[in-house]
PDB file of C-alpha atoms in Angstrom:
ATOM      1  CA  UNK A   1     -37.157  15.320  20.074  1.00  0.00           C
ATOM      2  CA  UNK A   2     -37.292  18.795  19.972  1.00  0.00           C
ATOM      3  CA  UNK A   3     -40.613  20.851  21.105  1.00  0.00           C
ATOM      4  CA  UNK A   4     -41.485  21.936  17.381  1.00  0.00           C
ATOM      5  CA  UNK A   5     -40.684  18.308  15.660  1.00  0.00           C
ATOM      6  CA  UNK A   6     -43.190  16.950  18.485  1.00  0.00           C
ATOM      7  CA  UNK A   7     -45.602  19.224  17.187  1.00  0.00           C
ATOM      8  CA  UNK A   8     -44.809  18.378  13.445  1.00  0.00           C
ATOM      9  CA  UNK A   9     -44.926  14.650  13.872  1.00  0.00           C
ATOM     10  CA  UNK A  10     -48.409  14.978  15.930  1.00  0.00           C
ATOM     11  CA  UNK A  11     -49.993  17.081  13.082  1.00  0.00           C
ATOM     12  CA  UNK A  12     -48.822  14.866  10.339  1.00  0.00           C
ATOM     13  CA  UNK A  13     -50.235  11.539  12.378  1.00  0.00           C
ATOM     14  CA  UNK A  14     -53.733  12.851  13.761  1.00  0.00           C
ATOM     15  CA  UNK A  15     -54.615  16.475  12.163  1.00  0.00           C
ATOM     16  CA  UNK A  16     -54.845  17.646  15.465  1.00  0.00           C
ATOM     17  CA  UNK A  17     -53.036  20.994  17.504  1.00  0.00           C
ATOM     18  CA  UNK A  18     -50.541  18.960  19.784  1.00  0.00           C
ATOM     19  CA  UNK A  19     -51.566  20.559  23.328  1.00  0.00           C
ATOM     20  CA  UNK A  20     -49.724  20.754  26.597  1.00  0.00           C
ATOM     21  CA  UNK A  21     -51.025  19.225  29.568  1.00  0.00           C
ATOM     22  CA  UNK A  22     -51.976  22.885  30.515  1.00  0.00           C
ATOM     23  CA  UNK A  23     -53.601  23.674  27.510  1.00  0.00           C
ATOM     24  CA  UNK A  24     -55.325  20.664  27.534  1.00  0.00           C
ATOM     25  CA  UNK A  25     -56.579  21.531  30.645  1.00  0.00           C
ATOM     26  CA  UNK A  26     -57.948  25.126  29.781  1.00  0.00           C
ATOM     27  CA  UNK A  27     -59.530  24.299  26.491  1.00  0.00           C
ATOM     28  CA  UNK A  28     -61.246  20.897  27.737  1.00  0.00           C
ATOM     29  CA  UNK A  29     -62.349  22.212  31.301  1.00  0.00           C
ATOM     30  CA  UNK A  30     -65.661  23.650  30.121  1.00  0.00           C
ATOM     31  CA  UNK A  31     -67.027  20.751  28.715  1.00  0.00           C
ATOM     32  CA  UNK A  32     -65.511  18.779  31.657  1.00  0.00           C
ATOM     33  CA  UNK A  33     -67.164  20.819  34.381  1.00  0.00           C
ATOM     34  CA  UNK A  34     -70.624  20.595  32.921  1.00  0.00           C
ATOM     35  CA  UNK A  35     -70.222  16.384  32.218  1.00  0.00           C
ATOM     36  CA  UNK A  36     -68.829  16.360  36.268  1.00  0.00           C
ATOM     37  CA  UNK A  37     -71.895  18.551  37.268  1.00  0.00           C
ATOM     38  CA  UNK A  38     -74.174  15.765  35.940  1.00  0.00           C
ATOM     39  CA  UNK A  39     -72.510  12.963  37.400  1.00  0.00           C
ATOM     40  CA  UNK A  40     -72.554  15.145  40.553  1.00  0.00           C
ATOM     41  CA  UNK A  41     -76.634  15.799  39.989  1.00  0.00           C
ATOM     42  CA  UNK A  42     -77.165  11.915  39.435  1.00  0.00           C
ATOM     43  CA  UNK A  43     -74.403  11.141  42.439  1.00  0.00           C
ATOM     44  CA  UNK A  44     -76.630  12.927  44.674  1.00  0.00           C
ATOM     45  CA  UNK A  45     -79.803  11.576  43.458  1.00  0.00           C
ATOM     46  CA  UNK A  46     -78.470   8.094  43.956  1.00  0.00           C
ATOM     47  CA  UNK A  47     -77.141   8.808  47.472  1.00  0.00           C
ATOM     48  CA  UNK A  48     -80.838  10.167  48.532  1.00  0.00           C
ATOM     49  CA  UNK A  49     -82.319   7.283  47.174  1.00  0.00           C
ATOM     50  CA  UNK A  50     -79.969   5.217  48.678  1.00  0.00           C
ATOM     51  CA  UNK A  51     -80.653   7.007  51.971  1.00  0.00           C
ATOM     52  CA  UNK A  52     -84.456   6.401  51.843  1.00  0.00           C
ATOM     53  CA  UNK A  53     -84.280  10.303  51.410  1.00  0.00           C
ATOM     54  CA  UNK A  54     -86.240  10.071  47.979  1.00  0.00           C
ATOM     55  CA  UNK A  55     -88.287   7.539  47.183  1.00  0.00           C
ATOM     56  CA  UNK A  56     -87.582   7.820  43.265  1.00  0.00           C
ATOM     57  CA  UNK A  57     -83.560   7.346  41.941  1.00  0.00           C
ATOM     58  CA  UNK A  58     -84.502  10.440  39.545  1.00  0.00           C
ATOM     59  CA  UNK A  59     -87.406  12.739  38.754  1.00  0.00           C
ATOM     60  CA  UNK A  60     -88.309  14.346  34.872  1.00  0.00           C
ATOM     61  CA  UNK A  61     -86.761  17.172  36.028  1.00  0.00           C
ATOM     62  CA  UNK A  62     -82.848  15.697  37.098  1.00  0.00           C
ATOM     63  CA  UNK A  63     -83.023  13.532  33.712  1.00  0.00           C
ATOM     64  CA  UNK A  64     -83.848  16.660  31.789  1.00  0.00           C
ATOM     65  CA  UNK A  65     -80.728  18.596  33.559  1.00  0.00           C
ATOM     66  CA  UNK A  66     -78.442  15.731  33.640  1.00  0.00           C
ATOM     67  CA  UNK A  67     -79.150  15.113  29.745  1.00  0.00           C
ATOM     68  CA  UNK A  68     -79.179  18.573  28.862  1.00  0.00           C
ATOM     69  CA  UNK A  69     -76.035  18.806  30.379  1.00  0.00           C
ATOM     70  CA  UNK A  70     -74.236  15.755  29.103  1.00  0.00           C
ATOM     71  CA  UNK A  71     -75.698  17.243  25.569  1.00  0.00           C
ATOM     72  CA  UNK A  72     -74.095  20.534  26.284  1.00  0.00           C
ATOM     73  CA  UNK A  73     -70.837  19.203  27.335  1.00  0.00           C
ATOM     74  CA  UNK A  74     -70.958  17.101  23.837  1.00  0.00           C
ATOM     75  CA  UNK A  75     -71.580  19.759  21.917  1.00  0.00           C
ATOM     76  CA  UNK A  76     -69.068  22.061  23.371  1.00  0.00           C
ATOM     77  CA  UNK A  77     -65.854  18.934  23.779  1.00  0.00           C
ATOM     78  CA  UNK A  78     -66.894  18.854  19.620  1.00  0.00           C
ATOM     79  CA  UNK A  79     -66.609  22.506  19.222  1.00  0.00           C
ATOM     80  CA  UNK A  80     -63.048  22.125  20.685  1.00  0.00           C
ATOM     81  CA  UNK A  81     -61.860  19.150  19.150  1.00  0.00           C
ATOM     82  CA  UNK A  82     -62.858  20.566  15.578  1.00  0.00           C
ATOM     83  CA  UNK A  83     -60.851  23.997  15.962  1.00  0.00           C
ATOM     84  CA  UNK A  84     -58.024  21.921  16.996  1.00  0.00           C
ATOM     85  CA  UNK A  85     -57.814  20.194  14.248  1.00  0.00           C
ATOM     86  CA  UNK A  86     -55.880  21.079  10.554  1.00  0.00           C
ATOM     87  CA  UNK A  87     -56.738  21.924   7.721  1.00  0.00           C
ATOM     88  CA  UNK A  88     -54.554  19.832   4.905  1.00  0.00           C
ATOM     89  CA  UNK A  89     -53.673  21.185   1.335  1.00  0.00           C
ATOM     90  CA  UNK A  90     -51.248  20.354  -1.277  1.00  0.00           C
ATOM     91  CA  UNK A  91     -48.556  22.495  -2.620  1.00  0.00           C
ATOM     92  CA  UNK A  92     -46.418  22.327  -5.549  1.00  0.00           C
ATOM     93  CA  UNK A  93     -43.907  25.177  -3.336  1.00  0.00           C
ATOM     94  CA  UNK A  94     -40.826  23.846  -2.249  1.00  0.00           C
ATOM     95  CA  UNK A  95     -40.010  24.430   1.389  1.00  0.00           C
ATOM     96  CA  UNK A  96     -37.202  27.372   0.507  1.00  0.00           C
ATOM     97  CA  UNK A  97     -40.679  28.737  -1.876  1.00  0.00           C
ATOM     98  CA  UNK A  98     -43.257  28.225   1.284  1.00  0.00           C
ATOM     99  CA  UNK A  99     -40.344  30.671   3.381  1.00  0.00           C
ATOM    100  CA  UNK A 100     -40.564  33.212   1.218  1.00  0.00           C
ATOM    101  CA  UNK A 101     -44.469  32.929   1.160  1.00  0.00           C
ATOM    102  CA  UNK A 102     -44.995  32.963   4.938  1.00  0.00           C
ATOM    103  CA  UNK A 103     -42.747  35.754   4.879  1.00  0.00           C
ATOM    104  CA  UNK A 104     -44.846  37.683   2.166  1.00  0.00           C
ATOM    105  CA  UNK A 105     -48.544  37.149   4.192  1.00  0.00           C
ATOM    106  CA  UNK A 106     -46.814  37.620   7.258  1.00  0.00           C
ATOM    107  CA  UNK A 107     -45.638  41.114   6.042  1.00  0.00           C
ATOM    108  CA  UNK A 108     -48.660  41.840   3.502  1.00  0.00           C
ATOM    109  CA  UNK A 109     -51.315  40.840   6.707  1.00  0.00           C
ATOM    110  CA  UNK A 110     -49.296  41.895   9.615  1.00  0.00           C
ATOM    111  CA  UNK A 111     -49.553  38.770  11.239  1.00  0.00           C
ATOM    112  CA  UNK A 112     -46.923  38.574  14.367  1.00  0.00           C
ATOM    113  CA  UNK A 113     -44.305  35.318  14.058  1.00  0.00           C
ATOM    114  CA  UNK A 114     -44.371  34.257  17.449  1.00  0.00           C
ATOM    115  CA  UNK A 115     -42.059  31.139  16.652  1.00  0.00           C
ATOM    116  CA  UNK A 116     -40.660  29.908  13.060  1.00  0.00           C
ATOM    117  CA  UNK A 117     -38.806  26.809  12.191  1.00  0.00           C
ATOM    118  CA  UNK A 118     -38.183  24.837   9.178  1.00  0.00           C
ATOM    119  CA  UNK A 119     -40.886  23.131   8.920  1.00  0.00           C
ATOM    120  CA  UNK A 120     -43.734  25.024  11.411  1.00  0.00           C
ATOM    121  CA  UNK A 121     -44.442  28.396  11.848  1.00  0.00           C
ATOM    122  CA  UNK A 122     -46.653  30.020  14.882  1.00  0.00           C
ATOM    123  CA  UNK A 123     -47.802  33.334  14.136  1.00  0.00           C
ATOM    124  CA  UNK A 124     -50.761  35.560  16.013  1.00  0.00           C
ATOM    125  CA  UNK A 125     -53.206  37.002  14.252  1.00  0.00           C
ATOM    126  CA  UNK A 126     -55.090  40.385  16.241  1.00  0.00           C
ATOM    127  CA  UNK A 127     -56.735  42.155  13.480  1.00  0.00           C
ATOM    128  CA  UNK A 128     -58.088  45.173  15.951  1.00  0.00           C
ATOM    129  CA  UNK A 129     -58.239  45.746  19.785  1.00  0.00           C
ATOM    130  CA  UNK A 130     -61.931  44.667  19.681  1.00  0.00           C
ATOM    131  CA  UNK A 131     -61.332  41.427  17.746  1.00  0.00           C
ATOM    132  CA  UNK A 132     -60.631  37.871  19.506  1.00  0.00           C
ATOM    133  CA  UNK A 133     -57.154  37.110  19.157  1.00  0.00           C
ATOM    134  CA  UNK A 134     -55.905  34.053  17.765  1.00  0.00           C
ATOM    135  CA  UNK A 135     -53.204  31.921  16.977  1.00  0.00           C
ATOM    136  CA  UNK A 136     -52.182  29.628  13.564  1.00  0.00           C
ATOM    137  CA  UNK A 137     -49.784  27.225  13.249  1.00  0.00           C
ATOM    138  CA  UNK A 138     -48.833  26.567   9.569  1.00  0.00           C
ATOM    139  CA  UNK A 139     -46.848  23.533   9.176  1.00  0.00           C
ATOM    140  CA  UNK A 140     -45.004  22.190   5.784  1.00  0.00           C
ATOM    141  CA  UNK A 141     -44.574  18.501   5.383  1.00  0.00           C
ATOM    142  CA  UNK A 142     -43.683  16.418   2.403  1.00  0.00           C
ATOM    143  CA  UNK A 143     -45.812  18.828  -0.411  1.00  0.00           C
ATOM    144  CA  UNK A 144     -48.622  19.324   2.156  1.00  0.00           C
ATOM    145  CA  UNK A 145     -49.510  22.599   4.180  1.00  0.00           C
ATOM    146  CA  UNK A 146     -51.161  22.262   7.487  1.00  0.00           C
ATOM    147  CA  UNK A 147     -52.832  25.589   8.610  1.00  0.00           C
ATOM    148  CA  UNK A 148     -54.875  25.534  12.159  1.00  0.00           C
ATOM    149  CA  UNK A 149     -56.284  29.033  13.456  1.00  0.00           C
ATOM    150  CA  UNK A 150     -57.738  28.974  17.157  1.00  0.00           C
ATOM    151  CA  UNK A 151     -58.389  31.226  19.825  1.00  0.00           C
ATOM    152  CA  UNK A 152     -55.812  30.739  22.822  1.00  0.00           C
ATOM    153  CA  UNK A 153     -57.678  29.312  25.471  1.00  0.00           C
ATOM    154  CA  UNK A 154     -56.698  32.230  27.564  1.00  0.00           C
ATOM    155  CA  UNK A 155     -58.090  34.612  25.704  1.00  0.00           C
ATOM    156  CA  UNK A 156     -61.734  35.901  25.271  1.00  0.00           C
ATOM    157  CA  UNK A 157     -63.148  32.807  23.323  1.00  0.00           C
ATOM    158  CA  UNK A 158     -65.905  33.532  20.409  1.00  0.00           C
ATOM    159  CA  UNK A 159     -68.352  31.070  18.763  1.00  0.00           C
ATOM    160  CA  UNK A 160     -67.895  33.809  15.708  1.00  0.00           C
ATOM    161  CA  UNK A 161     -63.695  33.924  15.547  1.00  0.00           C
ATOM    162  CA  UNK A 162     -61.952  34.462  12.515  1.00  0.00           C
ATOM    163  CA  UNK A 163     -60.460  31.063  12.688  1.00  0.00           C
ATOM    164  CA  UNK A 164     -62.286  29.700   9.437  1.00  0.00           C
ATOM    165  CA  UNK A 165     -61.286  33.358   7.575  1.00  0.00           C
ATOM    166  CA  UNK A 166     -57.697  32.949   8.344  1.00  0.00           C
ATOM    167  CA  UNK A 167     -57.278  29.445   6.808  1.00  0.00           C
ATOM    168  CA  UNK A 168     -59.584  30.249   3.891  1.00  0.00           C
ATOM    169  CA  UNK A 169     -57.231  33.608   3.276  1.00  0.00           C
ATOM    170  CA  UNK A 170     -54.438  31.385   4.186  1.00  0.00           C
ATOM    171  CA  UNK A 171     -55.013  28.821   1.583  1.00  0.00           C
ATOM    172  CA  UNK A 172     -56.176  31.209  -1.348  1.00  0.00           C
ATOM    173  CA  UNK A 173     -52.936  33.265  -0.849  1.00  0.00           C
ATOM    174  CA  UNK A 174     -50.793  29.864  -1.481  1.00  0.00           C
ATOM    175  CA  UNK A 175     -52.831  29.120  -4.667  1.00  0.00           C
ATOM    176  CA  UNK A 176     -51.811  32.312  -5.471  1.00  0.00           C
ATOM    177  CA  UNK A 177     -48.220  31.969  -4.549  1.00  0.00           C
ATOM    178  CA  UNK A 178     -48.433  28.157  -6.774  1.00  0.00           C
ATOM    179  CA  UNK A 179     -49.725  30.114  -9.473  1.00  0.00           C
ATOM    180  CA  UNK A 180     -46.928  32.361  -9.982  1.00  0.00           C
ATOM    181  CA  UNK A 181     -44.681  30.149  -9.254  1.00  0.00           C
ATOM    182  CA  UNK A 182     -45.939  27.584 -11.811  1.00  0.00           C
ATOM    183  CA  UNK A 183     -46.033  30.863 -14.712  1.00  0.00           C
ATOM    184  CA  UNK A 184     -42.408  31.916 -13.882  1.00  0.00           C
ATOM    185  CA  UNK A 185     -41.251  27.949 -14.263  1.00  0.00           C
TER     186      UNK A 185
END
């Protein structure tokens, strides 16, 4: 199955950006380093105890680190997760009608198509050389629009993105598009 379909096939079944091992990797390794460092913290604490180093397996102030990182690694692995997952709408556009409107925002926004298919299109938004980059994948499946906007994990990440702006503009625009589609019919 070809690289895009994959990608297709994995939105339509879990709402979620289908990631390479790699990518997987770069976006999960925060959350994984700081969930490692506490099972290091406790590892150690559990080794000196079980040394006769310490007589206490942990003090107030290794539960307070080892929870507050645990809680910072959740917090962060749910941060991810959520910007990799789709937003779903319906559409009344046919796919030949949902061409011709990526094409339009594409143009109208100056959005750069980094890939395009039938059914998915990858396209980078960079709005100004001080804003974070990102990138949305708009897919088309049976009536349904799947837009996802995230920063690339290699790129300068931002709690404050403009991930949530481009689907909301993303989604309004296609309204629009229905609208005057549905006036002309």
């Amino acid at each position: 199955m070809e690289e895009h379909q994959e990608l297709v096939e994995h939105a339509v079944k879990y709402r979620t950006l289908k990631l390479s091992g790699w990518d997987k990797f770069l976006y999960y390794f925060p959350p994984a380093v700081l969930a490692a460092t506490a099972v290091a913290i406790f590892g150690t604490c559990l080794s000196d105890k079980l040394n006769d180093v310490s007589d206490k397996l942990l003090t107030m102030r290794h539960v307070a680190i080892i929870f507050g990182l645990l809680f910072a690694a959740g917090i962060l692995y749910s941060i991810i997760s959520e910007r990799l997952t789709f937003t779903v709408t319906d559409t009344k556009l046919s796919i030949s009608q949902f061409h011709l409107f990526i094409k339009d925002i594409t143009e109208h926004y100056g959005f750069r198509i980094e890939s395009w298919h039938k059914e998915v299109v990858v396209f980078i938004v960079a709005p100004s050389p001080l804003a974070t980059k990102t990138q949305v994948t708009v897919i088309y499946r049976d009536n349904k629009v799947y837009i996802n906007s995230i920063c690339p994990p290699y790129e300068r990440q931002s709690l404050s993105s403009n991930n949530d702006k481009n689907i909301e503009r993303i989604i309004e625009e296609l309204h629009d598009e229905e609208a005057k589609y549905t006036r002309r019919a």
